[in-house]
Amino acid sequence: MTGRLVELRRILAEAPADLVVERLGAELTRVYGTVGTELFQVDYRLAVLVPLHGGDPVVGAGTPAWRCFDHQTEVLQDGALHLPVSMRGERLGVLRLTPAPEDPDRRDELAQAATALAHELVTVRPGTDRYTVGARTRRLTLAAEMQWELLPGRSRIRPSFSLAGQLEPAYAVRGDSFDWADDGQRLWLSTVNGMGEGVSAAMLTCLGTNALRNARRAGLDLADQAALADQAIYAYHQGIQHLSALLLELDLHSGVVTAVDAGSPRLLVLRAGEVIEQPLDDQFPLGMFDGTIYQSQNFQLSPRDRLFVVSDGVLDASSPTGRYGDTALYRSVRRTRSMAPLEAVRSLLGDLRAFVGSDPVDDAVVVCLDWYGS
């Protein structure tokens, strides 16, 4: 690491939480001669890139900023350098610098600075609303605010897997959510759908997600995680409200998936261009009855398999022409085979919005997981 990068990291670490981008821009002007520094954050719908300092959001896949975001590589056009602002696979947005340095080594240093900015933005977000609010194109409902604060992120990359998820309608989601964690040996993934409407559904999902995290962090196996969450929800709601859930645990070395289906969404595997519906043993949703005993099951992934978890809000979406259904879903899933998981999720939900003609009325969650092999 060059001395310039060390100094940039120091400045980012010492900057006030709400002035991280401005302090970075001032240092880039001093050291690299850039005149303009702008951060474009991707919005909650994954539909536009919103400039932090005001102005029109960037729309359209053909623009330099979107090409940078989609392909996660520098884009040099019209004297401006666009760099991905991402960390560990979590795509936050794009950094635009003008004028672009001609020296490739300097552009590489700036790319590392953009990555350092991503790490710092994740660090400071709990202490300031500036970047969270700056990524919105309209106000979130209270239920949606609760749901987005619950998420572990929107995408994740490790050498053995790549993962992404999205909630819709992004600014008004209620009970659908997802969660994940990994320890380098295993990946845990859950998708849940809280019964009810508005804040009531969001509170149920929050209870269920934290109960599952508590059980997972206690080292319980997948079936016992489901049982503990089931007990927590039943104790509070006495069966009046329940939570549909799909719990998955992937062995990152062998590709063996352990699953517990508790009234879950659909599980599809895209293998060599063909869509396979993975059969699961239906079990009661969490919290429906007192003391439900859950059983896990196993299935095997092959290297380069793509796994999709899709909620009923996708399948049941309707338009004047009918229901979205299996045929459209399978077509959309097959179309994603050359895309990264976040692009795949965005493509599928974009197809859904085009079918409906607007944002989905019901909650919809889509999660995409690629396993590359050990």
Coordinates of C-alpha atoms in Angstrom, one line a residue:
M1 CA 0.0 0.0 0.0
T2 CA 1.4 3.4 -1.0
G3 CA 1.8 6.2 1.5
R4 CA -1.0 8.1 -0.3
L5 CA -3.5 5.3 0.3
V6 CA -2.4 5.1 4.0
E7 CA -3.1 8.8 4.4
L8 CA -6.5 8.5 2.6
R9 CA -7.5 5.7 5.0
R10 CA -6.5 7.8 8.0
I11 CA -8.5 10.8 6.7
L12 CA -11.5 8.6 6.2
A13 CA -11.2 7.0 9.6
E14 CA -10.9 10.4 11.3
A15 CA -13.6 12.3 9.3
P16 CA -16.9 13.2 11.0
A17 CA -19.5 10.6 10.1
D18 CA -21.6 13.0 8.0
L19 CA -18.5 14.5 6.2
V20 CA -16.7 11.3 5.0
V21 CA -17.3 12.0 1.3
E22 CA -16.3 15.7 1.6
R23 CA -13.1 14.9 3.5
L24 CA -12.2 12.2 0.9
G25 CA -12.9 14.7 -1.9
A26 CA -10.7 17.4 -0.4
E27 CA -7.8 14.9 -0.1
L28 CA -8.3 13.6 -3.7
T29 CA -8.1 17.2 -4.9
R30 CA -4.9 17.9 -3.0
V31 CA -3.1 14.6 -4.0
Y32 CA -4.6 13.6 -7.4
G33 CA -5.9 16.9 -8.8
T34 CA -9.5 15.9 -9.0
V35 CA -12.0 18.8 -9.1
G36 CA -15.3 17.0 -8.6
T37 CA -16.1 14.1 -6.2
E38 CA -19.7 12.7 -6.1
L39 CA -21.1 9.7 -4.5
F40 CA -24.1 8.0 -6.2
Q41 CA -25.9 5.6 -3.9
V42 CA -28.2 2.9 -5.2
D43 CA -31.7 3.4 -4.0
Y44 CA -33.9 0.9 -2.2
R45 CA -35.5 -0.4 -5.4
L46 CA -32.2 -0.9 -7.1
A47 CA -33.6 1.3 -9.8
V48 CA -31.7 4.6 -9.7
L49 CA -28.4 6.0 -8.5
V50 CA -28.9 9.0 -6.2
P51 CA -26.3 11.7 -6.0
L52 CA -25.4 12.6 -2.4
H53 CA -25.1 16.3 -3.1
G54 CA -28.4 16.7 -5.0
G55 CA -29.3 16.7 -8.6
D56 CA -31.2 14.2 -10.8
P57 CA -30.8 10.5 -10.1
V58 CA -29.1 8.4 -12.7
V59 CA -31.5 6.1 -14.6
G60 CA -30.6 3.7 -17.4
A61 CA -28.4 0.7 -17.8
G62 CA -26.3 2.3 -20.5
T63 CA -25.0 5.2 -18.5
P64 CA -21.4 5.1 -17.3
A65 CA -22.5 5.1 -13.6
W66 CA -24.8 2.1 -14.1
R67 CA -22.2 0.2 -16.2
C68 CA -19.8 0.7 -13.3
F69 CA -22.3 -0.5 -10.8
D70 CA -23.5 -3.5 -12.8
H71 CA -20.1 -4.8 -13.9
Q72 CA -18.2 -3.7 -10.7
T73 CA -15.3 -2.2 -12.7
E74 CA -14.0 1.3 -13.5
V75 CA -15.7 3.1 -16.3
L76 CA -13.8 6.0 -17.9
Q77 CA -15.9 8.2 -20.2
D78 CA -16.1 11.9 -21.1
G79 CA -13.3 12.8 -18.8
A80 CA -14.9 11.3 -15.7
L81 CA -13.8 8.2 -13.8
H82 CA -16.6 6.0 -12.2
L83 CA -15.5 3.5 -9.5
P84 CA -17.6 0.9 -7.7
V85 CA -18.2 1.7 -4.0
S86 CA -18.5 -1.9 -2.7
M87 CA -17.2 -4.0 0.2
R88 CA -17.3 -7.8 0.6
G89 CA -19.8 -7.9 -2.3
E90 CA -22.1 -5.3 -0.8
R91 CA -22.7 -2.7 -3.5
L92 CA -23.4 0.7 -2.1
G93 CA -23.1 2.8 -5.2
V94 CA -20.6 4.5 -7.5
L95 CA -17.9 7.2 -6.9
R96 CA -17.5 9.7 -9.8
L97 CA -14.3 11.7 -10.0
T98 CA -13.4 14.5 -12.5
P99 CA -11.1 14.9 -14.2
A100 CA -10.0 11.3 -14.6
P101 CA -6.3 10.7 -14.1
E102 CA -4.5 9.4 -17.2
D103 CA -2.1 7.2 -15.2
P104 CA -3.5 3.7 -14.7
D105 CA -1.6 3.2 -11.5
R106 CA -3.3 6.3 -10.0
R107 CA -6.7 5.1 -11.2
D108 CA -5.9 1.8 -9.4
E109 CA -5.1 3.7 -6.2
L110 CA -8.4 5.6 -6.6
A111 CA -10.3 2.3 -7.0
Q112 CA -8.8 1.2 -3.7
A113 CA -9.9 4.5 -2.2
A114 CA -13.4 3.9 -3.4
T115 CA -13.4 0.5 -1.6
A116 CA -12.0 2.1 1.6
L117 CA -14.9 4.6 1.3
A118 CA -17.4 1.7 1.2
H119 CA -16.0 0.2 4.4
E120 CA -16.1 3.6 6.1
L121 CA -19.7 4.2 5.0
V122 CA -20.8 0.9 6.5
T123 CA -19.0 1.8 9.7
V124 CA -20.5 5.3 10.1
R125 CA -24.1 4.6 9.0
P126 CA -25.4 3.7 12.5
G127 CA -24.2 7.2 13.7
T128 CA -25.7 9.4 11.0
D129 CA -28.8 9.4 8.8
R130 CA -27.2 11.3 6.0
Y131 CA -26.3 8.3 3.8
T132 CA -29.4 6.3 4.6
V133 CA -31.7 9.2 3.8
G134 CA -29.6 10.1 0.7
A135 CA -30.3 6.7 -0.8
R136 CA -34.1 7.2 -0.8
T137 CA -36.2 8.7 -3.6
R138 CA -39.2 8.8 -1.3
R139 CA -40.3 8.2 2.2
L140 CA -40.4 4.7 3.6
T141 CA -43.4 3.4 5.5
L142 CA -42.8 2.6 9.2
A143 CA -43.0 -1.1 8.5
A144 CA -40.5 -0.8 5.7
E145 CA -38.2 1.2 7.9
M146 CA -38.2 -1.7 10.4
Q147 CA -37.7 -4.3 7.7
W148 CA -34.7 -2.7 6.1
E149 CA -33.0 -2.1 9.4
L150 CA -33.3 -5.9 10.1
L151 CA -31.4 -7.0 6.9
P152 CA -27.8 -8.2 7.0
G153 CA -27.2 -6.4 3.7
R154 CA -28.3 -6.9 0.1
S155 CA -25.3 -8.8 -1.3
R156 CA -22.4 -10.8 -0.2
I157 CA -19.4 -12.5 -1.9
R158 CA -16.8 -15.0 -0.7
P159 CA -14.6 -17.3 -2.8
S160 CA -17.1 -20.2 -2.5
F161 CA -20.4 -18.3 -2.9
S162 CA -22.1 -15.2 -4.0
L163 CA -25.5 -14.1 -2.6
A164 CA -28.0 -11.3 -3.0
G165 CA -31.6 -10.5 -1.9
Q166 CA -34.2 -7.8 -2.4
L167 CA -37.5 -6.8 -0.9
E168 CA -40.5 -5.4 -2.8
P169 CA -42.3 -3.1 -2.7
A170 CA -39.1 -1.6 -1.4
Y171 CA -40.6 1.5 0.1
A172 CA -43.6 -0.2 1.6
V173 CA -42.7 -3.8 2.4
R174 CA -44.4 -5.3 5.4
G175 CA -43.7 -8.9 6.5
D176 CA -41.3 -10.4 4.0
S177 CA -37.6 -10.5 4.9
F178 CA -34.4 -12.5 4.7
D179 CA -31.3 -13.1 6.8
W180 CA -27.9 -14.7 6.3
A181 CA -24.6 -15.4 8.0
D182 CA -21.5 -17.5 7.3
D183 CA -18.4 -18.6 9.2
G184 CA -16.3 -19.7 6.3
Q185 CA -17.4 -23.3 6.6
R186 CA -21.2 -22.9 6.5
L187 CA -23.7 -20.4 5.2
W188 CA -27.0 -20.0 6.9
L189 CA -29.9 -18.4 4.9
S190 CA -33.5 -17.8 6.0
T191 CA -36.4 -16.2 4.3
V192 CA -39.5 -15.3 6.3
N193 CA -43.0 -13.9 5.8
G194 CA -44.8 -12.5 8.8
M195 CA -48.6 -12.9 8.9
G196 CA -50.6 -9.7 8.9
E197 CA -50.3 -6.1 7.6
G198 CA -48.2 -3.1 8.2
V199 CA -46.3 -2.7 11.5
S200 CA -48.0 -5.8 13.0
A201 CA -46.4 -8.0 10.3
A202 CA -43.0 -6.2 10.6
M203 CA -43.0 -6.8 14.4
L204 CA -43.7 -10.5 13.9
T205 CA -40.9 -10.8 11.3
C206 CA -38.6 -8.9 13.7
L207 CA -39.4 -11.3 16.5
G208 CA -39.0 -14.4 14.3
T209 CA -35.7 -13.2 12.8
N210 CA -34.1 -12.4 16.1
A211 CA -35.3 -15.7 17.6
L212 CA -33.7 -17.5 14.7
R213 CA -30.5 -15.5 15.1
N214 CA -30.4 -16.3 18.8
A215 CA -30.8 -20.0 18.2
R216 CA -28.2 -20.0 15.4
R217 CA -25.7 -18.1 17.6
A218 CA -26.2 -20.6 20.4
G219 CA -25.0 -23.4 18.1
L220 CA -28.3 -25.2 17.7
D221 CA -28.9 -27.3 14.6
L222 CA -31.4 -26.1 12.0
A223 CA -34.4 -28.1 13.2
D224 CA -33.8 -26.8 16.8
Q225 CA -33.4 -23.3 15.5
A226 CA -36.9 -23.6 14.0
A227 CA -38.3 -25.1 17.2
L228 CA -36.9 -22.3 19.4
A229 CA -38.3 -19.6 17.1
D230 CA -41.6 -21.4 17.0
Q231 CA -41.8 -21.4 20.8
A232 CA -40.8 -17.7 21.0
I233 CA -43.6 -16.7 18.5
Y234 CA -46.2 -19.0 20.0
A235 CA -45.4 -17.7 23.5
Y236 CA -46.1 -14.2 22.4
H237 CA -49.0 -14.6 20.0
Q238 CA -50.6 -17.9 21.1
G239 CA -51.1 -19.0 17.6
I240 CA -53.1 -15.9 16.5
Q241 CA -50.2 -14.9 14.3
H242 CA -47.5 -17.1 12.7
L243 CA -44.4 -16.8 10.5
S244 CA -43.8 -18.7 7.3
A245 CA -40.1 -19.5 7.0
L246 CA -37.5 -21.4 5.0
L247 CA -34.2 -22.2 6.8
L248 CA -31.2 -23.3 4.8
E249 CA -27.7 -24.3 5.9
L250 CA -25.1 -24.8 3.1
D251 CA -21.9 -26.7 3.8
L252 CA -19.5 -24.6 1.7
H253 CA -17.1 -27.5 1.1
S254 CA -19.4 -30.3 0.1
G255 CA -22.4 -28.4 -1.3
V256 CA -24.8 -30.3 1.0
V257 CA -27.8 -28.2 1.9
T258 CA -29.8 -28.8 5.1
A259 CA -33.4 -27.4 4.9
V260 CA -36.4 -26.8 7.2
D261 CA -39.5 -25.8 5.3
A262 CA -42.0 -24.1 7.7
G263 CA -44.7 -22.9 5.2
S264 CA -41.9 -21.5 3.1
P265 CA -41.6 -19.7 -0.3
R266 CA -40.6 -21.6 -3.5
L267 CA -37.1 -23.0 -3.8
L268 CA -35.6 -23.3 -7.4
V269 CA -32.3 -24.5 -8.6
L270 CA -30.8 -23.3 -11.9
R271 CA -28.5 -26.0 -13.2
A272 CA -26.9 -25.9 -16.6
G273 CA -29.6 -23.6 -17.9
E274 CA -32.5 -25.7 -16.6
V275 CA -34.8 -24.7 -13.8
I276 CA -35.4 -27.5 -11.2
E277 CA -38.0 -27.1 -8.4
Q278 CA -36.4 -28.5 -5.3
P279 CA -39.0 -30.6 -3.4
L280 CA -39.3 -29.9 0.3
D281 CA -41.2 -31.5 3.2
D282 CA -44.0 -29.1 4.2
Q283 CA -44.2 -28.3 7.9
F284 CA -46.2 -25.9 10.0
P285 CA -45.3 -22.2 10.0
L286 CA -43.5 -21.0 13.1
G287 CA -45.7 -20.1 16.0
M288 CA -48.9 -21.7 14.7
F289 CA -49.1 -24.4 17.4
D290 CA -47.5 -25.0 20.7
G291 CA -44.4 -27.3 20.8
T292 CA -44.2 -28.2 17.1
I293 CA -41.3 -30.6 16.3
Y294 CA -39.4 -29.8 13.1
Q295 CA -37.5 -32.2 10.9
S296 CA -34.6 -31.2 8.6
Q297 CA -33.9 -32.7 5.2
N298 CA -30.8 -32.6 2.9
F299 CA -30.1 -32.2 -0.8
Q300 CA -27.0 -31.8 -2.8
L301 CA -25.8 -28.8 -4.9
S302 CA -23.4 -29.1 -7.8
P303 CA -20.6 -26.5 -8.4
R304 CA -21.9 -23.5 -10.3
D305 CA -25.5 -24.2 -9.2
R306 CA -27.7 -21.2 -8.7
L307 CA -30.4 -21.3 -6.0
F308 CA -33.4 -19.0 -6.0
V309 CA -35.8 -18.5 -3.1
V310 CA -39.0 -16.8 -4.3
S311 CA -42.0 -15.8 -2.1
D312 CA -45.6 -16.2 -3.1
G313 CA -45.8 -12.4 -3.6
V314 CA -43.9 -13.0 -6.9
L315 CA -45.9 -16.0 -8.1
D316 CA -49.3 -14.6 -7.1
A317 CA -48.7 -11.1 -8.6
S318 CA -51.4 -10.3 -11.1
S319 CA -52.2 -7.9 -13.9
P320 CA -55.2 -7.6 -16.3
T321 CA -53.6 -10.5 -18.3
G322 CA -53.6 -12.9 -15.4
R323 CA -51.2 -14.3 -12.7
Y324 CA -47.4 -14.1 -13.0
G325 CA -47.1 -17.8 -12.2
D326 CA -44.6 -20.6 -12.9
T327 CA -44.1 -20.0 -16.6
A328 CA -43.0 -16.4 -16.3
L329 CA -41.0 -17.2 -13.2
Y330 CA -39.0 -20.0 -14.9
R331 CA -38.4 -17.8 -17.9
S332 CA -37.0 -15.0 -15.7
V333 CA -34.8 -17.4 -13.7
R334 CA -33.3 -18.9 -16.9
R335 CA -32.6 -15.4 -18.2
T336 CA -30.4 -14.6 -15.3
R337 CA -27.8 -17.4 -15.8
S338 CA -25.0 -15.0 -17.0
M339 CA -25.8 -12.4 -14.4
A340 CA -24.3 -11.8 -11.0
P341 CA -26.8 -12.6 -8.1
L342 CA -27.6 -8.9 -7.5
E343 CA -28.2 -8.3 -11.2
A344 CA -30.3 -11.5 -11.3
V345 CA -32.5 -10.4 -8.4
R346 CA -32.9 -7.0 -10.0
S347 CA -33.7 -8.5 -13.4
L348 CA -36.4 -10.8 -12.0
L349 CA -38.1 -8.1 -9.9
G350 CA -37.9 -5.7 -12.9
D351 CA -39.7 -8.3 -15.0
L352 CA -42.3 -8.6 -12.3
R353 CA -42.8 -4.9 -12.1
A354 CA -43.2 -4.7 -15.9
F355 CA -45.8 -7.5 -15.7
V356 CA -47.8 -5.8 -13.0
G357 CA -47.3 -2.3 -14.4
S358 CA -46.2 -0.9 -11.1
D359 CA -44.7 -2.0 -7.8
P360 CA -46.1 -5.3 -6.5
V361 CA -49.2 -4.9 -4.3
D362 CA -48.2 -7.8 -2.0
D363 CA -44.8 -8.3 -0.4
A364 CA -42.3 -10.1 -2.5
V365 CA -38.8 -11.4 -1.6
V366 CA -36.2 -12.9 -3.9
V367 CA -32.9 -14.3 -2.8
C368 CA -30.3 -15.6 -5.2
L369 CA -27.3 -17.8 -4.2
D370 CA -24.5 -19.1 -6.3
W371 CA -22.3 -21.9 -5.0
Y372 CA -19.0 -22.2 -6.8
G373 CA -17.6 -25.4 -5.1
S374 CA -15.2 -25.8 -2.3

